[in-house]
Tab-separated table of C-alpha atoms and ligand atoms in Angstrom:
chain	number	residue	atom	x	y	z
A	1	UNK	CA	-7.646	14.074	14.082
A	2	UNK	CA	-11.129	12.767	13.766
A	3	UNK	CA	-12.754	15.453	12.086
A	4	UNK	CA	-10.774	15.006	8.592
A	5	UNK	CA	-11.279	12.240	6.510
A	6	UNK	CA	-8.189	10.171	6.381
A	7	UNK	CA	-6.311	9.058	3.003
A	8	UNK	CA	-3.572	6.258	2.783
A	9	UNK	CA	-0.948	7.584	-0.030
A	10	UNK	CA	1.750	4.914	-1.924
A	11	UNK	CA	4.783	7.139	-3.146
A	12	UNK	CA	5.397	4.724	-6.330
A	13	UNK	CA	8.486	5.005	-8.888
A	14	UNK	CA	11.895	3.843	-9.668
A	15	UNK	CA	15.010	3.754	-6.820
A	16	UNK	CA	16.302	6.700	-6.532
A	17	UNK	CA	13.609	9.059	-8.427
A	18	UNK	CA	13.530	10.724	-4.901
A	19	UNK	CA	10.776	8.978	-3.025
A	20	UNK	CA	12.158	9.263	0.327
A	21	UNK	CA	13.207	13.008	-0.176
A	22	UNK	CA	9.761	13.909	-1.486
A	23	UNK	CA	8.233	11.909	1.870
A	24	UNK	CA	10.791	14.077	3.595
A	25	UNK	CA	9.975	17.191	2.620
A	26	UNK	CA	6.369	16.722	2.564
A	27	UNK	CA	6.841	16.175	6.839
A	28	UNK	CA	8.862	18.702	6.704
A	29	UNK	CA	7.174	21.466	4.913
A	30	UNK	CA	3.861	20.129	6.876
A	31	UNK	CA	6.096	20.126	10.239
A	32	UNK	CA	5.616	16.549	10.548
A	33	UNK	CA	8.975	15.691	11.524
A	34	UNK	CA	9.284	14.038	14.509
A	35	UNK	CA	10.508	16.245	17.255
A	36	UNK	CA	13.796	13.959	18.207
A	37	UNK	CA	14.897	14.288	14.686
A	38	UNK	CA	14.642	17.936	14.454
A	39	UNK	CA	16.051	18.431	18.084
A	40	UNK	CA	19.048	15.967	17.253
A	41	UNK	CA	19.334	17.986	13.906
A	42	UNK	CA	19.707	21.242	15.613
A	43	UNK	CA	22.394	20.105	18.117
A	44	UNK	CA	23.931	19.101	15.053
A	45	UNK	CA	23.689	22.476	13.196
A	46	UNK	CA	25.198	24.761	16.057
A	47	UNK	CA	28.014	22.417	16.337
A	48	UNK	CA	28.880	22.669	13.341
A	49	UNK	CA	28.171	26.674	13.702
A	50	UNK	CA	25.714	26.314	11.547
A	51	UNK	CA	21.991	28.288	12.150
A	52	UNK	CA	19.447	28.222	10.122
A	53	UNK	CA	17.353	25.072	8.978
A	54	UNK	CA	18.473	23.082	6.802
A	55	UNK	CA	16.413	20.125	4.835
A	56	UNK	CA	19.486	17.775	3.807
A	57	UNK	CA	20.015	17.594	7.744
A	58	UNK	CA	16.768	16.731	8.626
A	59	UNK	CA	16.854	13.551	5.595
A	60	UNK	CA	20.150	13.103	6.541
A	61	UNK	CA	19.183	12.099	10.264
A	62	UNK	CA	15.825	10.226	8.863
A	63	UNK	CA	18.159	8.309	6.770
A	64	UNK	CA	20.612	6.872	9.666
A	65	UNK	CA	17.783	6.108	11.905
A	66	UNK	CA	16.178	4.329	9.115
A	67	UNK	CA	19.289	2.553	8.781
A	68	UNK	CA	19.691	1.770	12.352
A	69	UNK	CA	16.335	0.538	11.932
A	70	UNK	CA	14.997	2.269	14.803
A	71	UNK	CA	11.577	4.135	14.913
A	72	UNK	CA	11.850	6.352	12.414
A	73	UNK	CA	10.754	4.865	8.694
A	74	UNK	CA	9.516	6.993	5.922
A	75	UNK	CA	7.121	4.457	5.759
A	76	UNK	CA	3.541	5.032	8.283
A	77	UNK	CA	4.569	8.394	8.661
A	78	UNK	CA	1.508	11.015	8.578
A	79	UNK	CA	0.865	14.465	7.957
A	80	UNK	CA	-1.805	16.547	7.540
A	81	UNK	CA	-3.514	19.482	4.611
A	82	UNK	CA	-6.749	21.148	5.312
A	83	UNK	CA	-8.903	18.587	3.525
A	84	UNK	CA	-7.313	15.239	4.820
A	85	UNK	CA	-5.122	13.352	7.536
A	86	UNK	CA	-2.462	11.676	5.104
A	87	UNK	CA	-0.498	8.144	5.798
A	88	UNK	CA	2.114	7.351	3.654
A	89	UNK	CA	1.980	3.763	3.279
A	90	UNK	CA	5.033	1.767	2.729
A	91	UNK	CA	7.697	3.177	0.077
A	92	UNK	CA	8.494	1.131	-2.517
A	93	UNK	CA	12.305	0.062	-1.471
A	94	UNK	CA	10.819	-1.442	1.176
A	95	UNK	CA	11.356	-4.970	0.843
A	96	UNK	CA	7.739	-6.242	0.807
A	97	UNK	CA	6.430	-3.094	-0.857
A	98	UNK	CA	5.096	-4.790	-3.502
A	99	UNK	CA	3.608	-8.046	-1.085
A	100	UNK	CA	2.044	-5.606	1.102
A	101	UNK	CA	0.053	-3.187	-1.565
A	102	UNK	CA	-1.591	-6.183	-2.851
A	103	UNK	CA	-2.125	-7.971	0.148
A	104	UNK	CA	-3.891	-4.627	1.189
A	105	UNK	CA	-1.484	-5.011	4.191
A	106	UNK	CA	-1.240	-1.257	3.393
A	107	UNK	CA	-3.950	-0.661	1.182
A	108	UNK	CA	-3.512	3.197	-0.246
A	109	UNK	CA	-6.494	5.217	-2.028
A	110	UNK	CA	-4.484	7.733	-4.022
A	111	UNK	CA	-0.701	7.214	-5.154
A	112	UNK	CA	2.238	9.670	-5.886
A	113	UNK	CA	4.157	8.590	-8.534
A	114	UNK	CA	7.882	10.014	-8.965
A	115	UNK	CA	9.573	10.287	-12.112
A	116	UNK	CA	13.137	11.981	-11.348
A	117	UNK	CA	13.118	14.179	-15.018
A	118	UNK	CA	16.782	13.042	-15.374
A	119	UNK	CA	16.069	9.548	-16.040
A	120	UNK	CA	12.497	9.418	-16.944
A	121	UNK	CA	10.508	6.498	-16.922
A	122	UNK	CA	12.855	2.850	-15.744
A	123	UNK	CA	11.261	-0.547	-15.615
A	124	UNK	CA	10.167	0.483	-11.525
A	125	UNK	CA	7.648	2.948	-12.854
A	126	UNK	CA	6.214	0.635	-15.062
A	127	UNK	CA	5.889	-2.299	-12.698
A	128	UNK	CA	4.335	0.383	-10.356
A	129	UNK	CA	1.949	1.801	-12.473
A	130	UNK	CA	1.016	-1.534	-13.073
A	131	UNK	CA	0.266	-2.782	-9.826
A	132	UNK	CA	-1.798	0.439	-9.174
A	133	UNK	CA	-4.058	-0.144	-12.427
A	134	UNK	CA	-4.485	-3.597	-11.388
A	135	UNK	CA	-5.300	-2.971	-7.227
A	136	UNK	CA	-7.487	-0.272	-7.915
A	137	UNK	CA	-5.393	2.864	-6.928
A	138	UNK	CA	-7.983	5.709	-7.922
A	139	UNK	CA	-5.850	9.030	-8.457
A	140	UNK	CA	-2.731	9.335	-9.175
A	141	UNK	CA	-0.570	12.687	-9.112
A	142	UNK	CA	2.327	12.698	-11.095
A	143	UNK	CA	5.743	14.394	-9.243
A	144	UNK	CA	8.161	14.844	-12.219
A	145	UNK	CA	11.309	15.077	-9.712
A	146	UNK	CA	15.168	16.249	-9.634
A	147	UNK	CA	13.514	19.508	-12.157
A	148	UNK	CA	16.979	21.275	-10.476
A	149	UNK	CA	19.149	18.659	-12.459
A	150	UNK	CA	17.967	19.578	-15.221
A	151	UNK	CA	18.117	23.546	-14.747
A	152	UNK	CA	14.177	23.597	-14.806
A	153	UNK	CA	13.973	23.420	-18.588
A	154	UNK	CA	9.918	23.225	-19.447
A	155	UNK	CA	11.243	20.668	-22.366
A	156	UNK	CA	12.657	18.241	-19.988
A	157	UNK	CA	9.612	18.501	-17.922
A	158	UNK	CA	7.060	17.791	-21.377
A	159	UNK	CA	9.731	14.957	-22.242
A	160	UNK	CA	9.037	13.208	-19.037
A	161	UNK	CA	5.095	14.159	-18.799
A	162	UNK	CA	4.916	12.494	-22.358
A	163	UNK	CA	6.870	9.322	-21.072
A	164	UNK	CA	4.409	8.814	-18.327
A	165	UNK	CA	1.312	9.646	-20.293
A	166	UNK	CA	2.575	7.095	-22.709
A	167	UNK	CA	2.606	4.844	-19.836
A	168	UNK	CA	-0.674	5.334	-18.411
A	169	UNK	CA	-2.442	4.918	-21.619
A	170	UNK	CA	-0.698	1.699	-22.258
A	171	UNK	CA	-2.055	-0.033	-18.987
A	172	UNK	CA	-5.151	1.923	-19.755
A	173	UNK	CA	-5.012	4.366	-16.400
A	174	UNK	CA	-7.902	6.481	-16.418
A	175	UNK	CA	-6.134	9.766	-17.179
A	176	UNK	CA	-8.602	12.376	-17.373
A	177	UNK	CA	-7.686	13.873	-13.133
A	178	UNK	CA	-4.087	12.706	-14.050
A	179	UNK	CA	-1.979	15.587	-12.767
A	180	UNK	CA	1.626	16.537	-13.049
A	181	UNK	CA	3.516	18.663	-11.395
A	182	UNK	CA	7.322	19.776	-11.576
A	183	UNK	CA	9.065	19.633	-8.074
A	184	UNK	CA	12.475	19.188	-6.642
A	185	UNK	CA	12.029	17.021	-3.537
A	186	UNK	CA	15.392	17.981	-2.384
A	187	UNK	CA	15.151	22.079	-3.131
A	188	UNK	CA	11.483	22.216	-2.588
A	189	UNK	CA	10.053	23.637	-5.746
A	190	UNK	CA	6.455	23.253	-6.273
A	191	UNK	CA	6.078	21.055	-3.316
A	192	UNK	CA	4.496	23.387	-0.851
A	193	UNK	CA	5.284	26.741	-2.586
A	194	UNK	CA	5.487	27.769	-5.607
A	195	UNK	CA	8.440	27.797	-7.540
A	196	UNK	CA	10.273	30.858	-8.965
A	197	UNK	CA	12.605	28.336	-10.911
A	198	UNK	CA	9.156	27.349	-13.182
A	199	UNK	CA	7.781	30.279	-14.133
A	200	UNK	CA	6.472	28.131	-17.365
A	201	UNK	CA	4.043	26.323	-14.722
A	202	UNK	CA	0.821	27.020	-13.358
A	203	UNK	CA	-0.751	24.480	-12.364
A	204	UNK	CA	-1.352	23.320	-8.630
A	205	UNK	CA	1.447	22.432	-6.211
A	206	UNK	CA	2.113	19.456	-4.813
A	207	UNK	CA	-0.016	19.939	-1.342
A	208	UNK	CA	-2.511	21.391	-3.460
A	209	UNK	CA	-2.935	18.663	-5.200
A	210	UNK	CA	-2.893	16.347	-2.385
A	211	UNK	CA	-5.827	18.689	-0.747
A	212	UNK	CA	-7.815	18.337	-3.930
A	213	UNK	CA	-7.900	14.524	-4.009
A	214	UNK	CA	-11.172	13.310	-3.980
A	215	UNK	CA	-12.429	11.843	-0.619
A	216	UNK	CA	-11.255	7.844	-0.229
A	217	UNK	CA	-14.388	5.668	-1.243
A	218	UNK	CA	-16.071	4.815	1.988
A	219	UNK	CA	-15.216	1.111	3.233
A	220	UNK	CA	-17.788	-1.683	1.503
A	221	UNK	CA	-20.473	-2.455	4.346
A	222	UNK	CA	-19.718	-5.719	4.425
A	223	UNK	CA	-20.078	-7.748	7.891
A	224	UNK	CA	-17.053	-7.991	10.133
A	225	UNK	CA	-14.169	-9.174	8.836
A	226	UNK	CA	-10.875	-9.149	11.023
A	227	UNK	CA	-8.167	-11.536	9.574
A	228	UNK	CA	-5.507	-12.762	13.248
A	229	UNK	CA	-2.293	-11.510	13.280
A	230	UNK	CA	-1.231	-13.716	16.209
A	231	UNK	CA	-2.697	-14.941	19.201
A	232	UNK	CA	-1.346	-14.365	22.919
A	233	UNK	CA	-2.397	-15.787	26.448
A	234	UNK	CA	-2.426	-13.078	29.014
A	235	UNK	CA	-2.773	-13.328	32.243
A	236	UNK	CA	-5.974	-12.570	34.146
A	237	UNK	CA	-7.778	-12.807	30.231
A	238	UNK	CA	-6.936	-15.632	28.743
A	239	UNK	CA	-6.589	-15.838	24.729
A	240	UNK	CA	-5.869	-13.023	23.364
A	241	UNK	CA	-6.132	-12.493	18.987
A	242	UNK	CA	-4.630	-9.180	17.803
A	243	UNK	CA	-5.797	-8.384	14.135
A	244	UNK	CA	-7.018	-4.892	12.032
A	245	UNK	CA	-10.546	-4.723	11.729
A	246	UNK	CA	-10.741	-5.001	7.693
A	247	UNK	CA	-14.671	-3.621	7.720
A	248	UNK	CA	-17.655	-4.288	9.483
A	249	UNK	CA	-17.997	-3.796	13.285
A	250	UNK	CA	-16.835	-5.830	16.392
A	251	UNK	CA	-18.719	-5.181	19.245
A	252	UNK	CA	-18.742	-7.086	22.878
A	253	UNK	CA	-21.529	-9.330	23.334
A	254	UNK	CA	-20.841	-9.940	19.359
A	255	UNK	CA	-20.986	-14.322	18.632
A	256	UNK	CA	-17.793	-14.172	16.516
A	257	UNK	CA	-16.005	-17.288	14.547
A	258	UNK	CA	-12.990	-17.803	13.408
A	259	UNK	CA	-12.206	-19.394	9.709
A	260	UNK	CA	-10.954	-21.623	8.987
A	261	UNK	CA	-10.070	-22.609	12.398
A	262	UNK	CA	-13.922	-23.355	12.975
A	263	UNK	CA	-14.717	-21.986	16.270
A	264	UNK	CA	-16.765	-19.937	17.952
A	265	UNK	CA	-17.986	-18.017	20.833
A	266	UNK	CA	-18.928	-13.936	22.745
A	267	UNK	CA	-16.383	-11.545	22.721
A	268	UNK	CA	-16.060	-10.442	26.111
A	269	UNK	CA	-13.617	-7.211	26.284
A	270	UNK	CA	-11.838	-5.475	23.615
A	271	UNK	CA	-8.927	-3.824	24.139
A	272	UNK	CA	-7.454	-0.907	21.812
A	273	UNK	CA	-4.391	0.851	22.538
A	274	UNK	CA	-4.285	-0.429	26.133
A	275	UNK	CA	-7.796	0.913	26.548
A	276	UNK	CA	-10.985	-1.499	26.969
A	277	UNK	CA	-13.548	-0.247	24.263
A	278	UNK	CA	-17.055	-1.278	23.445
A	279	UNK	CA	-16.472	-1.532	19.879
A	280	UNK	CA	-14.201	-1.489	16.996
A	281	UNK	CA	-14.593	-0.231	13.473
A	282	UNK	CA	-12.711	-0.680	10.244
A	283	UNK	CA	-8.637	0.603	10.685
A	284	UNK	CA	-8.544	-0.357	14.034
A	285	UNK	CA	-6.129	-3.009	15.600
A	286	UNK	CA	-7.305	-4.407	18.372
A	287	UNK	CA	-6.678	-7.107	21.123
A	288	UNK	CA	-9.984	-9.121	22.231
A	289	UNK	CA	-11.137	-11.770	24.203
A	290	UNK	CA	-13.268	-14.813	23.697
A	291	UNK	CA	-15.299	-16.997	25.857
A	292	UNK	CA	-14.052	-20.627	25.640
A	293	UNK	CA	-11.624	-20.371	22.855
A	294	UNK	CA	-8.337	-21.364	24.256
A	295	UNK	CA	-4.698	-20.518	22.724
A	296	UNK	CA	-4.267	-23.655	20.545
A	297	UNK	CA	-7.591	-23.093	19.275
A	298	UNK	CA	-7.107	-20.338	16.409
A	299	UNK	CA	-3.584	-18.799	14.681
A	300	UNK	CA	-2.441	-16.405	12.568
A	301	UNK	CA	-4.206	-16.738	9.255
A	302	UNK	CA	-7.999	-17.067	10.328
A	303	UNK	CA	-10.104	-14.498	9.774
A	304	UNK	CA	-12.960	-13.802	12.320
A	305	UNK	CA	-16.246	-12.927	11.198
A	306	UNK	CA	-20.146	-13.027	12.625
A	307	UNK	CA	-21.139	-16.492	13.815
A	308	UNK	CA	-24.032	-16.212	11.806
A	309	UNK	CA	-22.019	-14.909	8.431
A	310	UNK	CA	-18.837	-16.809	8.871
A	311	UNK	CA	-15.632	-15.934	6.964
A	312	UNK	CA	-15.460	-18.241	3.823
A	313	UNK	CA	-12.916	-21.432	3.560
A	314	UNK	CA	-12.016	-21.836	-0.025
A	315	UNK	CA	-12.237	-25.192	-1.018
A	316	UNK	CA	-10.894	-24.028	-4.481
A	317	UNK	CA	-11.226	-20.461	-5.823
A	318	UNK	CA	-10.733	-18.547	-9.226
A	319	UNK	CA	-8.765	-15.511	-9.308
A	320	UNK	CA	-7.724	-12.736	-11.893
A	321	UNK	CA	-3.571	-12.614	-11.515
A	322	UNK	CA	-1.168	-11.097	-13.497
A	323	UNK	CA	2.643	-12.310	-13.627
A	324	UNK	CA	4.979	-10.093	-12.842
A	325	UNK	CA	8.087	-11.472	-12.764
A	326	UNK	CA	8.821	-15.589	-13.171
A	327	UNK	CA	12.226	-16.752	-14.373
A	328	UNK	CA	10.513	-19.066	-16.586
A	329	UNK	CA	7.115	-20.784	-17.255
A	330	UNK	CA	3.671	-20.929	-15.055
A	331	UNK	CA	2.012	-24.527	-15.853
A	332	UNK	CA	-1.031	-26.039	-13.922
A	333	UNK	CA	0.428	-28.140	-11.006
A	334	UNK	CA	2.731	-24.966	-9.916
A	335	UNK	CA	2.549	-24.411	-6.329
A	336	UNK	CA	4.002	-21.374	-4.781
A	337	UNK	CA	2.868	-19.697	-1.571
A	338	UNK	CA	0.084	-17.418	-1.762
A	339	UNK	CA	-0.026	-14.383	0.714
A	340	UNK	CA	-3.920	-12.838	1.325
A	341	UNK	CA	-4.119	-11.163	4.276
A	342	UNK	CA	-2.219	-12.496	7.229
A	343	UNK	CA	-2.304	-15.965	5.913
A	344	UNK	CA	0.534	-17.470	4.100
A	345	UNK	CA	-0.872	-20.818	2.559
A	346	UNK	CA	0.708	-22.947	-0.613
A	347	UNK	CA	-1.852	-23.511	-2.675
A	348	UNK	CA	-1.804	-25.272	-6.672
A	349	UNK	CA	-2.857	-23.497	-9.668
A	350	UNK	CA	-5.540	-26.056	-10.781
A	351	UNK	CA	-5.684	-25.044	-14.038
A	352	UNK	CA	-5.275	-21.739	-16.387
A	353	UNK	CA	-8.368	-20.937	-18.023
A	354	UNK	CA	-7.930	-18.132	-20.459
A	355	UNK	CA	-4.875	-15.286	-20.828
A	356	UNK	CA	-6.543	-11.644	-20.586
A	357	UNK	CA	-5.443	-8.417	-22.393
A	358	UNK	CA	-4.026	-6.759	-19.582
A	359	UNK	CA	-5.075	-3.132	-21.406
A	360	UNK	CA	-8.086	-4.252	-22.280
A	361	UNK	CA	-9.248	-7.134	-20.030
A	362	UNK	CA	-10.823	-8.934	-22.731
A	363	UNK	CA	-9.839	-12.638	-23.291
A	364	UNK	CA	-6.695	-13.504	-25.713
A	365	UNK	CA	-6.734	-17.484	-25.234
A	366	UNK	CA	-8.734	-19.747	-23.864
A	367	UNK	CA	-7.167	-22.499	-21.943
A	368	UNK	CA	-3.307	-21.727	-22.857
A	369	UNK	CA	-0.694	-24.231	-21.728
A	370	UNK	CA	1.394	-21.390	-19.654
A	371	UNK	CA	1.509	-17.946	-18.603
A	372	UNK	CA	4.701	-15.580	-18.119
A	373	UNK	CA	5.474	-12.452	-16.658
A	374	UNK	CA	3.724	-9.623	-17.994
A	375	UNK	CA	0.430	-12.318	-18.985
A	376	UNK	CA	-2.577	-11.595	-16.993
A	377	UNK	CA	-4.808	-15.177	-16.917
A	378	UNK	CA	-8.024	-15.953	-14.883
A	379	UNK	CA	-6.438	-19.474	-12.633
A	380	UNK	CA	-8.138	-22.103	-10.600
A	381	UNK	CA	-6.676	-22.038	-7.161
A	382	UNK	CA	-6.989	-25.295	-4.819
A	383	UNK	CA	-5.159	-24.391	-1.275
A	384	UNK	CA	-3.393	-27.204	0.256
A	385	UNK	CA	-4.791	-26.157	3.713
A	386	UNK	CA	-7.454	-24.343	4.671
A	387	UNK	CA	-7.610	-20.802	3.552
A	388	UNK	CA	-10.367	-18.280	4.185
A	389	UNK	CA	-10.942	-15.751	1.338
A	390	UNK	CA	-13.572	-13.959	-0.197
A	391	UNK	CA	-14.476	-12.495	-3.690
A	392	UNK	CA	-13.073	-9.111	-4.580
A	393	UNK	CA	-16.035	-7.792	-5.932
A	394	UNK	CA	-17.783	-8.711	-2.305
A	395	UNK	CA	-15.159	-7.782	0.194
A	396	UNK	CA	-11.995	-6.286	-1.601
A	397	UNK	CA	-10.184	-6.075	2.019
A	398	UNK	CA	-10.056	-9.712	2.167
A	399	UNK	CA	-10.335	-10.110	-1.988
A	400	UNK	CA	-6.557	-10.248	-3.434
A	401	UNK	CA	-3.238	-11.766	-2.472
A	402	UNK	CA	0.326	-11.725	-3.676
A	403	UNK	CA	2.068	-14.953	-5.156
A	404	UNK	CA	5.446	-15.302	-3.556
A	405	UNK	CA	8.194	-18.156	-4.470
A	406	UNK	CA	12.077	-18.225	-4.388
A	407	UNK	CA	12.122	-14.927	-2.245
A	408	UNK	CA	10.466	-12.516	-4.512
A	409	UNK	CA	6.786	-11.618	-5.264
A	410	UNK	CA	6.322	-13.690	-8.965
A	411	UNK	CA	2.357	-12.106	-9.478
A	412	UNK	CA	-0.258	-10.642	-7.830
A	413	UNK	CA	-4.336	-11.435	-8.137
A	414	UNK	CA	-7.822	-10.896	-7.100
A	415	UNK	CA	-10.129	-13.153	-5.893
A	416	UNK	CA	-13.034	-13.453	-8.678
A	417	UNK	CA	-15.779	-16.542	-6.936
A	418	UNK	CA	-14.852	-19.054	-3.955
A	419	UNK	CA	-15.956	-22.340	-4.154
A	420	UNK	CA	-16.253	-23.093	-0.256
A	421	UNK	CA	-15.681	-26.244	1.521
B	501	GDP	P1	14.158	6.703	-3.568
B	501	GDP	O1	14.993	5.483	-3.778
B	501	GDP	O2	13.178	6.885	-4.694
B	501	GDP	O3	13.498	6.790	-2.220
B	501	GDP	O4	15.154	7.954	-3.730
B	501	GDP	P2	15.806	8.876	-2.599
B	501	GDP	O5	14.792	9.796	-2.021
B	501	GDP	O6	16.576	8.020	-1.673
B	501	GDP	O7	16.760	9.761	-3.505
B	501	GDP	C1	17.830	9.199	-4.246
B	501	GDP	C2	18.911	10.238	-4.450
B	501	GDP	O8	18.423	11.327	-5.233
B	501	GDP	C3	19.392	10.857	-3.144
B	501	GDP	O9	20.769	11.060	-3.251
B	501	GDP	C4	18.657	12.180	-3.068
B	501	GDP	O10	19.360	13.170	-2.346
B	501	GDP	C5	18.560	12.557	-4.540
B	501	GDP	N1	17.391	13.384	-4.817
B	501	GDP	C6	16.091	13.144	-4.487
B	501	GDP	N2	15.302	14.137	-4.928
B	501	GDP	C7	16.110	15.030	-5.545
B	501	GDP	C8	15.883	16.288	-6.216
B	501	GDP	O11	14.779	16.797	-6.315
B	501	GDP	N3	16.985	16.906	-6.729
B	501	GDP	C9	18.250	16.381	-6.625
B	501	GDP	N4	19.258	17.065	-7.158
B	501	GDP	N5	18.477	15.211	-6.000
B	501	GDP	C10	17.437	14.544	-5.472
């Protein structure tokens, strides 16, 4: 698995456009479902006297182990073309879809969108499309879904393509390597063969297109940066942080500190999946040990770093966001909780400096009294406890966070300068 470069893939679009199915049948078609799942299946099919292979059994049995919540989740699941090792990243569905693409918990390169051609595009597609202007997504290929609904009529399929391409232009997507392609997730047209129900069609498949993406953007070589995900004593160790390496390296011997925590010390072993290792590089989640730093000493939320190039602390920070959905008015003085990386800290919107044209970026109003949803604004952020951050345009792993408050994500940003303590 190491000698294909690997690409994390959001499948974005509106409930029930057929995310899932398409996620199914890509593991499917690429024989990426897990072997339980197709053994339980099979059982399945001769009870019911039934050879043969069937797809809807296979989703089916994905579906109720999803619901039982046990391992199986469309979401994380991988599968492989000639070019690249794919990850799905979480579905949209998933409760903190939208939380986790912009706190780069799952940070995808390329995106699948799906527009079922029965319904064309619904207020999910636009919020998605959206978010992946805004965070960066580079590619985007286009699935115009459910084509067996609507007897595989070329006009329905143009009807939809227009909808989207309306869509893209209005958030300004780049839409020159913009593909589409007709499928049915749940028959399999177009998705890894072609389709004799769309003669009208010629363009790539789905896998194709997914083998023709262009290669990820290499992580930024920025210095280490490896934001805690919790902290255990074990025995015989000692402390214990878990955390993703975000980019840079960690190596033993290393002088590491943690932000904003404020300590410091040499990381004696690190430990990835139950293995000790010398190093670790960006994507990998690792446990590690540190001289002298004892439990109480760091948590969840720091963000460890070179001694010598320490993680920053924000004392205030401005930040690009953009509103997505607020019941009512954003003033200065609002104070929700802001989510960037594995910290969750409240911090106050200072002040709002100037509403941007979301299309075009360029400023509309300096210094308005209040955003809502749909306004993008450049804000003055001052944390009420210490949060470590950095600018987007120096390390975009550790560069944006998600604005959460009554239970829903309310607007998502990126870090534009810190100000640190
Ligand atoms: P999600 O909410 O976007 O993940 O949508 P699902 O994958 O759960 O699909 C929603 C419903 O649409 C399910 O009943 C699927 O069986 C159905 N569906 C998905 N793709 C297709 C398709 O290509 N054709 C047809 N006829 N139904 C589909």
């Amino acid at each position: 698995s190491e000698d294909k470069p690997h690409q994390n893939l959001a499948v974005i679009g509106h409930v029930d456009h057929g995310k899932s199915t398409l996620v199914g049948r890509l593991l499917y078609e690429t024989e990426n479902v897990p072997e339980h799942v197709i053994e339980q299946h099979k059982e399945e099919a001769e009870e019911k006297g039934k050879g043969g292979f069937e797809f809807a059994y296979v989703m089916d049995n994905l579906a109720e182990e999803r619901e039982r919540g046990v391992t199986i989740d469309i979401a994380h699941q991988e599968f492989d073309t000639d070019e690249y090792y794919f990850t799905i990243v979480d579905c949209p569905g998933h409760r903190d879809f939208v939380k986790n693409m912009i706190t780069g918990a799952s940070q995808a390169d390329n995106a699948v969108l799906v527009v079922a051609a029965d319904d064309g595009v619904q207020p999910q597609t636009q919020e998605h499309v959206f978010l992946a202007r805004t965070l960066g997504i580079d590619e985007m290929i286009i699935a115009v879904n459910k084509m067996d609904l609507v007897d595989y009529e070329e006009g329905r399929y143009e009807q939809t393509k227009d909808e989207v391409e309306d869509l893209l232009n209005q958030v300004r997507f780049d839409t020159d390597s913009v593909k589409y392609i007709p499928v049915s997730a749940f028959e399999g047209d177009n998705v890894a063969s072609e389709s004799e129900n769309t003669p009208w069609y010629d363009g790539e498949i789905l896998l194709e297109a997914l083998n023709n993406l262009p290669e990820p953007s290499p992580p930024t070589d920025a210095d280490l940066r490896l934001p805690i995900q919790d902290v255990y004593t074990i025995s015989g160790i000692g402390t214990v942080p878990v955390g993703r390496v975000e980019t840079g390296v960690l190596n033993t011997g290393d002088n590491v500190s943690f932000q904003p925590s404020d300590v410091s010390g040499e990381v004696k072993t690190i430990e990835m999946h139950h293995e000790e290792v010398p190093k670790a590089e960006p994507g990998d989640n690792v446990g590690f040990n540190v001289r002298g730093i004892g439990k109480d000493d760091i948590r969840r939320g720091d963000v460890c770093g070179p001694a010598d190039d320490p993680p920053s602390v924000a004392e205030t920070f401005q930040a690009q966001v953009v509103v997505m959905q607020h019941p009512s008015v954003i003033t200065a003085g609002y104070t929700p909780v802001f989510h960037a990386h594995t910290a969750q800290v409240a911090c106050t919107i200072e002040s709002i400096d100037k509403k941007i044209d979301p299309a075009s970026g360029e400023t509309a109003e300096e210094d308005p009294d209040f955003i809502q949803s749909g306004d993008a604004a450049v804000v003055t952020v001052r944390p009420q406890k210490p949060l470590s951050i950095e600018p987007s345009s120096e390390i975009p792993e550790l560069g944006s966070f998600a604005i959460r408050d009554m239970g829903q994500t309310i607007a998502a940003g990126k870090v534009l300068s810190v100000n640190e303590r």
